[in-house]
GROMACS .gro file of C-alpha atoms in nm:
model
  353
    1UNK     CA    1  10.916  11.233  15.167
    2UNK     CA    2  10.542  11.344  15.105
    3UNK     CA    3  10.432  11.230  15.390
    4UNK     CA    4  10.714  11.348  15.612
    5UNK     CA    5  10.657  11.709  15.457
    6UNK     CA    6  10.299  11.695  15.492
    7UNK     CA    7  10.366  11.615  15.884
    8UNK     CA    8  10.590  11.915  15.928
    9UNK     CA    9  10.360  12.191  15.853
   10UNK     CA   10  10.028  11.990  15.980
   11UNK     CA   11   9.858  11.746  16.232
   12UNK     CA   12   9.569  11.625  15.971
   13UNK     CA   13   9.576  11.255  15.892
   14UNK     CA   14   9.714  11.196  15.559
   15UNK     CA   15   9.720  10.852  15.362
   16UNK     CA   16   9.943  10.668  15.101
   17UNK     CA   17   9.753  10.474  14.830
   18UNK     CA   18  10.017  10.186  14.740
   19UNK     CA   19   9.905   9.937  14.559
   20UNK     CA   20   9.925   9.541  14.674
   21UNK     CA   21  10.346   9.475  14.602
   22UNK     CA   22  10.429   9.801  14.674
   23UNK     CA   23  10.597   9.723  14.977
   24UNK     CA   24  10.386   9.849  15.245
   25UNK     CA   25  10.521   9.690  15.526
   26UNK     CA   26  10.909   9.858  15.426
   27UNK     CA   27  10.735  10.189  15.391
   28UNK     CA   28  10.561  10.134  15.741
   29UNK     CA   29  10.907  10.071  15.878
   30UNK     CA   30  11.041  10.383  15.722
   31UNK     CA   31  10.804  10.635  15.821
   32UNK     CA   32  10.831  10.486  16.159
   33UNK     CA   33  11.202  10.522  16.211
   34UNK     CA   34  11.194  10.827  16.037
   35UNK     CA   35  10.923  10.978  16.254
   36UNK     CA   36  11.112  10.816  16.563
   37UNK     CA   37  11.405  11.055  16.466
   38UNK     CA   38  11.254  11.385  16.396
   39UNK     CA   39  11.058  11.361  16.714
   40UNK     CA   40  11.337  11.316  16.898
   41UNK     CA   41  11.311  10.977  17.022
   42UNK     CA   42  10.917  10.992  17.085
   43UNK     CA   43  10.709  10.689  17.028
   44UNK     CA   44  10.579  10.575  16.699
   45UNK     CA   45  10.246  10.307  16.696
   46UNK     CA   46  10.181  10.114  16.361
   47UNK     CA   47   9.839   9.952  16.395
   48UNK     CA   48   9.758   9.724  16.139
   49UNK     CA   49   9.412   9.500  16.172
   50UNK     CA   50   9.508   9.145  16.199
   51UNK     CA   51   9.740   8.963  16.400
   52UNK     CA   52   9.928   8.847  16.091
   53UNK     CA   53   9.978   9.177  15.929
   54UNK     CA   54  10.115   9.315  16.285
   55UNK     CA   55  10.381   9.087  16.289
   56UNK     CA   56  10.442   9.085  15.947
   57UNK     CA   57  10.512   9.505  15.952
   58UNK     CA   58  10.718   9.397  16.276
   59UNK     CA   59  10.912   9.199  16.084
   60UNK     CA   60  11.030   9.443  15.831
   61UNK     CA   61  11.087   9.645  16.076
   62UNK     CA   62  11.342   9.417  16.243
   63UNK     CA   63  11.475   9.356  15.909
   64UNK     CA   64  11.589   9.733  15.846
   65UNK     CA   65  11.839   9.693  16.121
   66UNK     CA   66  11.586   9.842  16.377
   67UNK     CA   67  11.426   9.744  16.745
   68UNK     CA   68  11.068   9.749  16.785
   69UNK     CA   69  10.769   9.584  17.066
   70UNK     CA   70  10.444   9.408  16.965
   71UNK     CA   71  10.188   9.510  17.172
   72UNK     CA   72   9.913   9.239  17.069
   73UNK     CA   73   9.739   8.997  17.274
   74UNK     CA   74   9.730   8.696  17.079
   75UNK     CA   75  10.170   8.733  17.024
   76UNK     CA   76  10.295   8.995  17.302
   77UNK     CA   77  10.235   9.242  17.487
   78UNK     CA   78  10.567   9.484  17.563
   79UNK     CA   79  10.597   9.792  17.534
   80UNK     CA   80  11.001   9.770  17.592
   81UNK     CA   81  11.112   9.936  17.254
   82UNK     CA   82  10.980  10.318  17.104
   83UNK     CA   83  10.871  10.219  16.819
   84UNK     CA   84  10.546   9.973  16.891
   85UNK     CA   85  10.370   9.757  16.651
   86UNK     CA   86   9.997   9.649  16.787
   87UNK     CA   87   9.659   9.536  16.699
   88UNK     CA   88   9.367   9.830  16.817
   89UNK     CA   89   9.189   9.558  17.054
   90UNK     CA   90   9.477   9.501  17.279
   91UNK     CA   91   9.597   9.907  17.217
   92UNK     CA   92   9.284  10.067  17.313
   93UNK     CA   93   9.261   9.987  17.652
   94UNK     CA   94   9.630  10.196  17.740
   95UNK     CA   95   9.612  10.456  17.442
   96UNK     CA   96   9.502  10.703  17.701
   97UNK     CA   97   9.720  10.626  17.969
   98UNK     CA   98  10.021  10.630  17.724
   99UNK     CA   99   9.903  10.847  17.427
  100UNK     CA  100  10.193  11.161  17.539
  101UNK     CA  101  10.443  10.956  17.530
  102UNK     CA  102  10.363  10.926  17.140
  103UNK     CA  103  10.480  11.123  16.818
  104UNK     CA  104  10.243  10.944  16.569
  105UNK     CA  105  10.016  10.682  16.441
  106UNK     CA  106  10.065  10.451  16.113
  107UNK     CA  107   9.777  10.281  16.054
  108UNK     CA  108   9.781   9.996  15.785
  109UNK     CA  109   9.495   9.836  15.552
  110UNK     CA  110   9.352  10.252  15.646
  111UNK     CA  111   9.018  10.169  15.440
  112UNK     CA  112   8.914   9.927  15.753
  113UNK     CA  113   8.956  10.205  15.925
  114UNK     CA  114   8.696  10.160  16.262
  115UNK     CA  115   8.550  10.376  16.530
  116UNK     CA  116   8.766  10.174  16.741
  117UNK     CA  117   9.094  10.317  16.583
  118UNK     CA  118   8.973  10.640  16.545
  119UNK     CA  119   8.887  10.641  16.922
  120UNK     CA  120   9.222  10.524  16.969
  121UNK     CA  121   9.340  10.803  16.810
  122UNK     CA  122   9.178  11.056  17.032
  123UNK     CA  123   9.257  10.981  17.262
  124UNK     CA  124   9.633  10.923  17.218
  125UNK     CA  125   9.558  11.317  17.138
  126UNK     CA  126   9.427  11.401  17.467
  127UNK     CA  127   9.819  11.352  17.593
  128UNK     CA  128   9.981  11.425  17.263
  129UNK     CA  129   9.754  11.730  17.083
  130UNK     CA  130  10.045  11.740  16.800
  131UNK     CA  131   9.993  11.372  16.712
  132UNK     CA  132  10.099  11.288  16.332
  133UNK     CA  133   9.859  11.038  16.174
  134UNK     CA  134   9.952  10.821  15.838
  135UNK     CA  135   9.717  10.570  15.690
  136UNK     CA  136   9.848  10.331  15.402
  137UNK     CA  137   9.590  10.124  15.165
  138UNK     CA  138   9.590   9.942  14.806
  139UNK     CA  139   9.214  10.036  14.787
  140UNK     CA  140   9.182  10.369  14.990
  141UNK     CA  141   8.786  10.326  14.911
  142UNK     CA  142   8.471  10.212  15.106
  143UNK     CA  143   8.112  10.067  15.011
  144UNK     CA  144   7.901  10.377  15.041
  145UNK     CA  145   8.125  10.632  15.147
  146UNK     CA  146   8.369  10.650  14.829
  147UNK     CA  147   8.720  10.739  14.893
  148UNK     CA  148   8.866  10.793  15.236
  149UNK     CA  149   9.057  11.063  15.165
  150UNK     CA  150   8.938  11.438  15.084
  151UNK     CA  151   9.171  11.587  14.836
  152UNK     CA  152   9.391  11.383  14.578
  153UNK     CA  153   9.761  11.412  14.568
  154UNK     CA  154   9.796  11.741  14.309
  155UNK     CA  155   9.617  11.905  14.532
  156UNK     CA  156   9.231  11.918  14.401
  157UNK     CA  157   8.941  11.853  14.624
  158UNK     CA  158   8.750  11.521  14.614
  159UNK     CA  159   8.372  11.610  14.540
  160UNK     CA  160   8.172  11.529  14.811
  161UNK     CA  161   7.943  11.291  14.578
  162UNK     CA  162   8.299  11.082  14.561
  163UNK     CA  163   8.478  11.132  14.941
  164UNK     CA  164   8.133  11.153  15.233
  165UNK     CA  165   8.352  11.281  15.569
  166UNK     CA  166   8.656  11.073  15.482
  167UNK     CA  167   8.886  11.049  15.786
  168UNK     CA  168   9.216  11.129  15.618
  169UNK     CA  169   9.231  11.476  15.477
  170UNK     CA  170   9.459  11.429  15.173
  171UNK     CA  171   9.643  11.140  14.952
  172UNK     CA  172  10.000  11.272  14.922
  173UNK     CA  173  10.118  11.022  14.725
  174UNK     CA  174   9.984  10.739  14.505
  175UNK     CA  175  10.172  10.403  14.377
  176UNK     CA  176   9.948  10.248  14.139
  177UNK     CA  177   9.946   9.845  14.003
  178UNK     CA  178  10.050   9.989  13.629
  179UNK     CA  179  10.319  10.177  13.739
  180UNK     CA  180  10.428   9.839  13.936
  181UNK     CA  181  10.360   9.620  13.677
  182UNK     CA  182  10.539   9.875  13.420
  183UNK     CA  183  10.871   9.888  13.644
  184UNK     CA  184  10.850   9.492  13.672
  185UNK     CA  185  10.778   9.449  14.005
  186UNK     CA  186  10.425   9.309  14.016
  187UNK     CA  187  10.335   8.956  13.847
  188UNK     CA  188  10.114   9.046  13.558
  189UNK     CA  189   9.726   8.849  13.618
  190UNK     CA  190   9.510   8.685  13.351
  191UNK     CA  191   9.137   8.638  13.400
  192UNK     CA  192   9.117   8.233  13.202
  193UNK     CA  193   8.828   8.112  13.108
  194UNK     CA  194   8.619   7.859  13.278
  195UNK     CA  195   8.492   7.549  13.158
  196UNK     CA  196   8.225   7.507  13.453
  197UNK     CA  197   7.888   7.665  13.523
  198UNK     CA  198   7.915   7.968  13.769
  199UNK     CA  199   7.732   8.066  14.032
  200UNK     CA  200   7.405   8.229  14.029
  201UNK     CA  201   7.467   8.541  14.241
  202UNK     CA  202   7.186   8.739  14.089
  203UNK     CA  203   6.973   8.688  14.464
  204UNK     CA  204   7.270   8.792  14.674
  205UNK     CA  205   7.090   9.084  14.881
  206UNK     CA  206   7.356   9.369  15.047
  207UNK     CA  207   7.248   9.492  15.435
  208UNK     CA  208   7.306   9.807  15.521
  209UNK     CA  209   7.646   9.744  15.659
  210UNK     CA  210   7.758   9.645  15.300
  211UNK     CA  211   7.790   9.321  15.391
  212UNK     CA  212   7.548   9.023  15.199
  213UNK     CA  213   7.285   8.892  15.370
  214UNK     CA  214   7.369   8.532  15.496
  215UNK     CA  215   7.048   8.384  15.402
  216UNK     CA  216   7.083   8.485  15.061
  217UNK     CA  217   7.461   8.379  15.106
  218UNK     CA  218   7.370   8.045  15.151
  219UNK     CA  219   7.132   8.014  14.889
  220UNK     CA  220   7.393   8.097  14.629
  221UNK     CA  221   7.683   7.888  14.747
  222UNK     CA  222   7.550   7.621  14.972
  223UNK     CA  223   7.452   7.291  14.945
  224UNK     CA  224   7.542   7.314  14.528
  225UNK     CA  225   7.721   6.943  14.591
  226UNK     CA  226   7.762   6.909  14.162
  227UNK     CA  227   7.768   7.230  14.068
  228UNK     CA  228   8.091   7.257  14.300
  229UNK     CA  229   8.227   6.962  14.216
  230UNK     CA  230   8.277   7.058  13.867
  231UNK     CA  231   8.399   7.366  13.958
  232UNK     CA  232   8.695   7.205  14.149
  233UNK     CA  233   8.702   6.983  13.889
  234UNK     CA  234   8.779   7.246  13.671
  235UNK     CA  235   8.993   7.423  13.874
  236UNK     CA  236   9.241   7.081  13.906
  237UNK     CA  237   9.234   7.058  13.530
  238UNK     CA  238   9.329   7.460  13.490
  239UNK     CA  239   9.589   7.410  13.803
  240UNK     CA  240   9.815   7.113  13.716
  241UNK     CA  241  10.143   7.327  13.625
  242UNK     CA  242  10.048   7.530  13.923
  243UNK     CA  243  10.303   7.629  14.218
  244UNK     CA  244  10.064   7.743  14.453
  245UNK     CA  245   9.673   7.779  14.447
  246UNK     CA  246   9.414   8.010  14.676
  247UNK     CA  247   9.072   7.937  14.676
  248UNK     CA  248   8.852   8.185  14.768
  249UNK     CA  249   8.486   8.006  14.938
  250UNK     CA  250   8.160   8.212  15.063
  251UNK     CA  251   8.063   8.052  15.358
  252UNK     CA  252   8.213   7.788  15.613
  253UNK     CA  253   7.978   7.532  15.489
  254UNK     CA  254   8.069   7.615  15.145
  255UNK     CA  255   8.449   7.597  15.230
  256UNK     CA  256   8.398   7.274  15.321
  257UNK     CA  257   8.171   7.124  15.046
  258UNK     CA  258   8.497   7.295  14.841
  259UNK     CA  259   8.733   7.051  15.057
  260UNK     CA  260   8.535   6.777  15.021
  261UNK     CA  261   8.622   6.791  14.630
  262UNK     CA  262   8.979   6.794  14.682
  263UNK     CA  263   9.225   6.586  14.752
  264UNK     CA  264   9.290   6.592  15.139
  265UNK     CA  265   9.681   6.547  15.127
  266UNK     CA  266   9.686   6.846  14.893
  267UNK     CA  267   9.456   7.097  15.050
  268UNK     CA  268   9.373   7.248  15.314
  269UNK     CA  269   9.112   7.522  15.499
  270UNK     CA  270   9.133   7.785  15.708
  271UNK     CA  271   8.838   8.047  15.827
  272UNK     CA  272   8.775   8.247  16.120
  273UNK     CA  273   8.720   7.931  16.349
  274UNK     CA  274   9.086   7.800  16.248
  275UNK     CA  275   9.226   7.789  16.561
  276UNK     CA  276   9.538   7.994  16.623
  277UNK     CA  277   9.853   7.718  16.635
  278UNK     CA  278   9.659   7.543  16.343
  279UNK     CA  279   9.640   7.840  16.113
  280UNK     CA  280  10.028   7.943  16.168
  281UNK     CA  281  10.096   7.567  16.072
  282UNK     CA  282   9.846   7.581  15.775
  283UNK     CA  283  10.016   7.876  15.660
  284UNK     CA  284  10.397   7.795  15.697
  285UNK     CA  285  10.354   7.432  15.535
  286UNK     CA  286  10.150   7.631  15.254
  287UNK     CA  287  10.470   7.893  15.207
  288UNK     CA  288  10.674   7.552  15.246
  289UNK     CA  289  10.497   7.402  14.920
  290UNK     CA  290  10.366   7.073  15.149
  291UNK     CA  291  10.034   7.087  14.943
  292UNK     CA  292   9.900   7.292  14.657
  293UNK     CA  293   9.511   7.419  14.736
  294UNK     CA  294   9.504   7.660  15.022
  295UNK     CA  295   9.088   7.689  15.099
  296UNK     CA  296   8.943   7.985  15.299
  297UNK     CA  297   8.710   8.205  15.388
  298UNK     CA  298   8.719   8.573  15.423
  299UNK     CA  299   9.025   8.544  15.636
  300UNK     CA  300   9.331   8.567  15.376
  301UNK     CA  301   9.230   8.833  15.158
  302UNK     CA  302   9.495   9.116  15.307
  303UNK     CA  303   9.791   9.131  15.464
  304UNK     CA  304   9.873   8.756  15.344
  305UNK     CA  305  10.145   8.707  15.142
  306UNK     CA  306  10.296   8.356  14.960
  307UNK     CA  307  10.472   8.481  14.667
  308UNK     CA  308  10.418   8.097  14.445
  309UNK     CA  309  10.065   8.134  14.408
  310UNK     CA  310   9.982   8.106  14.060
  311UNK     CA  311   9.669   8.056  14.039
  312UNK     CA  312   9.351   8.224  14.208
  313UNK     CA  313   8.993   8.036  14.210
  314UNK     CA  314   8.709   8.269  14.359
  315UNK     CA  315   8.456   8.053  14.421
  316UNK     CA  316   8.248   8.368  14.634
  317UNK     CA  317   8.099   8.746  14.540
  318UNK     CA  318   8.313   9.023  14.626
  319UNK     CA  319   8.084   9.324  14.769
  320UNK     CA  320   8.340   9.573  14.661
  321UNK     CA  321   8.568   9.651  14.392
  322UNK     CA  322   8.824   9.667  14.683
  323UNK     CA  323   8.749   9.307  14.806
  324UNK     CA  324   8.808   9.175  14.462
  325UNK     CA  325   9.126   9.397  14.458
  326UNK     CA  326   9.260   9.245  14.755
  327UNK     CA  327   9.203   8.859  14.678
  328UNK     CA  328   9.328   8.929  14.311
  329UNK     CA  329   9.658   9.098  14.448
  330UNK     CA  330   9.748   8.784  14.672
  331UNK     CA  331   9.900   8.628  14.358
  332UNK     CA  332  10.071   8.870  14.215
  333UNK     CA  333  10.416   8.907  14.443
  334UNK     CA  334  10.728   8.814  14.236
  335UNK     CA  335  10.832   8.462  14.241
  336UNK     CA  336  11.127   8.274  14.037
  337UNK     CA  337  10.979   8.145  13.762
  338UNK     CA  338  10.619   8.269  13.799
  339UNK     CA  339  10.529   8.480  13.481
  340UNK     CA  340  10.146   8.560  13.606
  341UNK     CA  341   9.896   8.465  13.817
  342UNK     CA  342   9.614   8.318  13.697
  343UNK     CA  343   9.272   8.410  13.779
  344UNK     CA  344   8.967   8.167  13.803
  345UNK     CA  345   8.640   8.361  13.832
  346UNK     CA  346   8.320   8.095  13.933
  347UNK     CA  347   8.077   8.379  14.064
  348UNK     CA  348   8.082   8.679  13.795
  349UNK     CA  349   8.300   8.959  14.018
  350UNK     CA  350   8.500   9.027  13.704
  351UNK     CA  351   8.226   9.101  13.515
  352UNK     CA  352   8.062   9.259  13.781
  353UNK     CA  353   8.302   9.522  13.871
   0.00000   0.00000   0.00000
């Protein structure tokens, strides 16, 4: 209702902050139909990051009774129903040809917002001037710039020492984990205590970009054969009532020193090299229960969601109170019998942030 208020007296983009359980992907669908209807039967686009997530939020969608059209390369590309769900690489080369044809924009996981979607935007707005823009995020922040958003939802302007040029002009509404957790629909986490020595992250050097430096990267996590070994060792010990465990690595190499700890019928790994038909597999047989210790490496920490994980090892550092947001939130969906998520912290991000 916010949002659809907002978008009938203005044109500036405008964000939800929901927190990870929240639903996202239902309020997605919403605003899209919803949008759909008061614009007479104009196009919506809901542009989400990943693959995964777009067909995910097409999902929902199909699940509230409506039709929509993925437009991504890697799944589909029609644009046969109004309401289209695609990915900004595959989007940006007809958002100009077909932006008029559009009433709005929903962008998901808004704080990895790029240039890319914004240019996507524009020019959608070349055809379509009166083009409504939403933007949903658990962590509506970014390294460096502060919040993405420049006032909050009462109303009050976000100093600029907090919000440098965010893209969305105003939060109108905010769904925090403590309300969640309060109403009983978020599993409750628990940082445990480890019985293994951490990581020293103390030479970890940030570029510009915000990103660590993969030399120093490597230093930290790589090549640390016993130093890991306890660590998964300590992880088994902490994980044996477990009904599903992520394990979060730094590197490639790292993720697989990790494997090499575990037992291979029980685990598995997937990073940015994973090809495609692999990682769906991967994935389903993890949601499936087949084996217990899901490895990877930058690559599940939003948009995934297996509500039986119990248990989350982070066995990297988290640049960002966001990041560490995002890989924490991945256990704590509702599950039968799940009363929290466990959290296993090897490289001090608690701490830390």
């Amino acid at each position: 209702d916010a949002v659809i208020e907002h978008w009938k007296k203005s044109t500036l983009p405008v964000l939800i902050s929901a927190a990870t359980g929240s639903g996202k992907s239902v309020i997605v669908a919403m605003l899209a139909k919803t949008l759909h209807q008061l614009s007479g039967g104009k196009r919506v686009l809901c542009i989400a990051p990943s693959a995964e997530l777009t067909q995910q939020n097409y999902e929902k969608y199909l699940a509230i009774g409506e039709k929509a059209s993925i437009y991504s390369a890697s799944i589909s590309k029609s644009l046969r129903h109004q309401v289209v769900f695609a990915t900004p690489l595959t989007f940006k080369k007809v958002a100009r040809r077909l932006g008029g044809e559009f009433a709005g924009v929903i962008v998901d996981e808004c704080h990895g917002i790029t240039d890319s979607i914004k240019q996507i935007i524009e020019d959608m707005r070349q055809g379509a001037p009166t083009l409504r823009v939403c933007g949903l995020s658990a962590t509506p922040y970014r390294l460096g710039d502060g919040a993405i958003f420049g006032v909050d939802p009462d109303g009050k302007a976000m100093p600029e020492t907090i919000a440098r040029e965010p893209y969305f002009h105003q939060c109108v509404y905010a769904i925090s984990a403590r309300m969640l957790l309060s109403m009983g629909y978020l599993t409750p986490l628990r940082a445990a205590d480890i019985n293994a020595e951490s990581y020293d992250t103390s030479g970890l050097k940030v570029k510009a970009n915000g990103t660590f430096d993969p030399t120093s990267l490597k230093a930290a996590f790589e090549g640390w054969g016993r130093k890991t070994s306890a660590i998964i060792a300590d992880v088994v010990a902490q994980t044996q009532a477990a009904t599903g465990v992520m394990i979060f690595a730094a590197t490639v190499q790292h993720a697989k020193e990790v494997m090499a700890s575990l037992h291979p019928d029980n685990a598995r790994l997937i990073t940015g090299e994973t090809p495609k038909t692999d990682r769906d597999k991967i994935i389903k047989d993890f949601k499936a229960r087949k084996f217990l210790y899901l490895v990877n490496v930058s690559v599940l920490t939003t948009g995934f969601d297996a509500e039986h994980v119990s248990h989350i090892a982070i066995l990297r550092a988290t640049e960002s109170v966001s990041l560490l947001q995002q890989i924490m939130g991945r256990g704590m969906r509702l599950c039968e019998g799940k009363h929290e998520c466990v959290v296993l912290d090897y490289a001090g991000n608690i701490d830390k942030h």
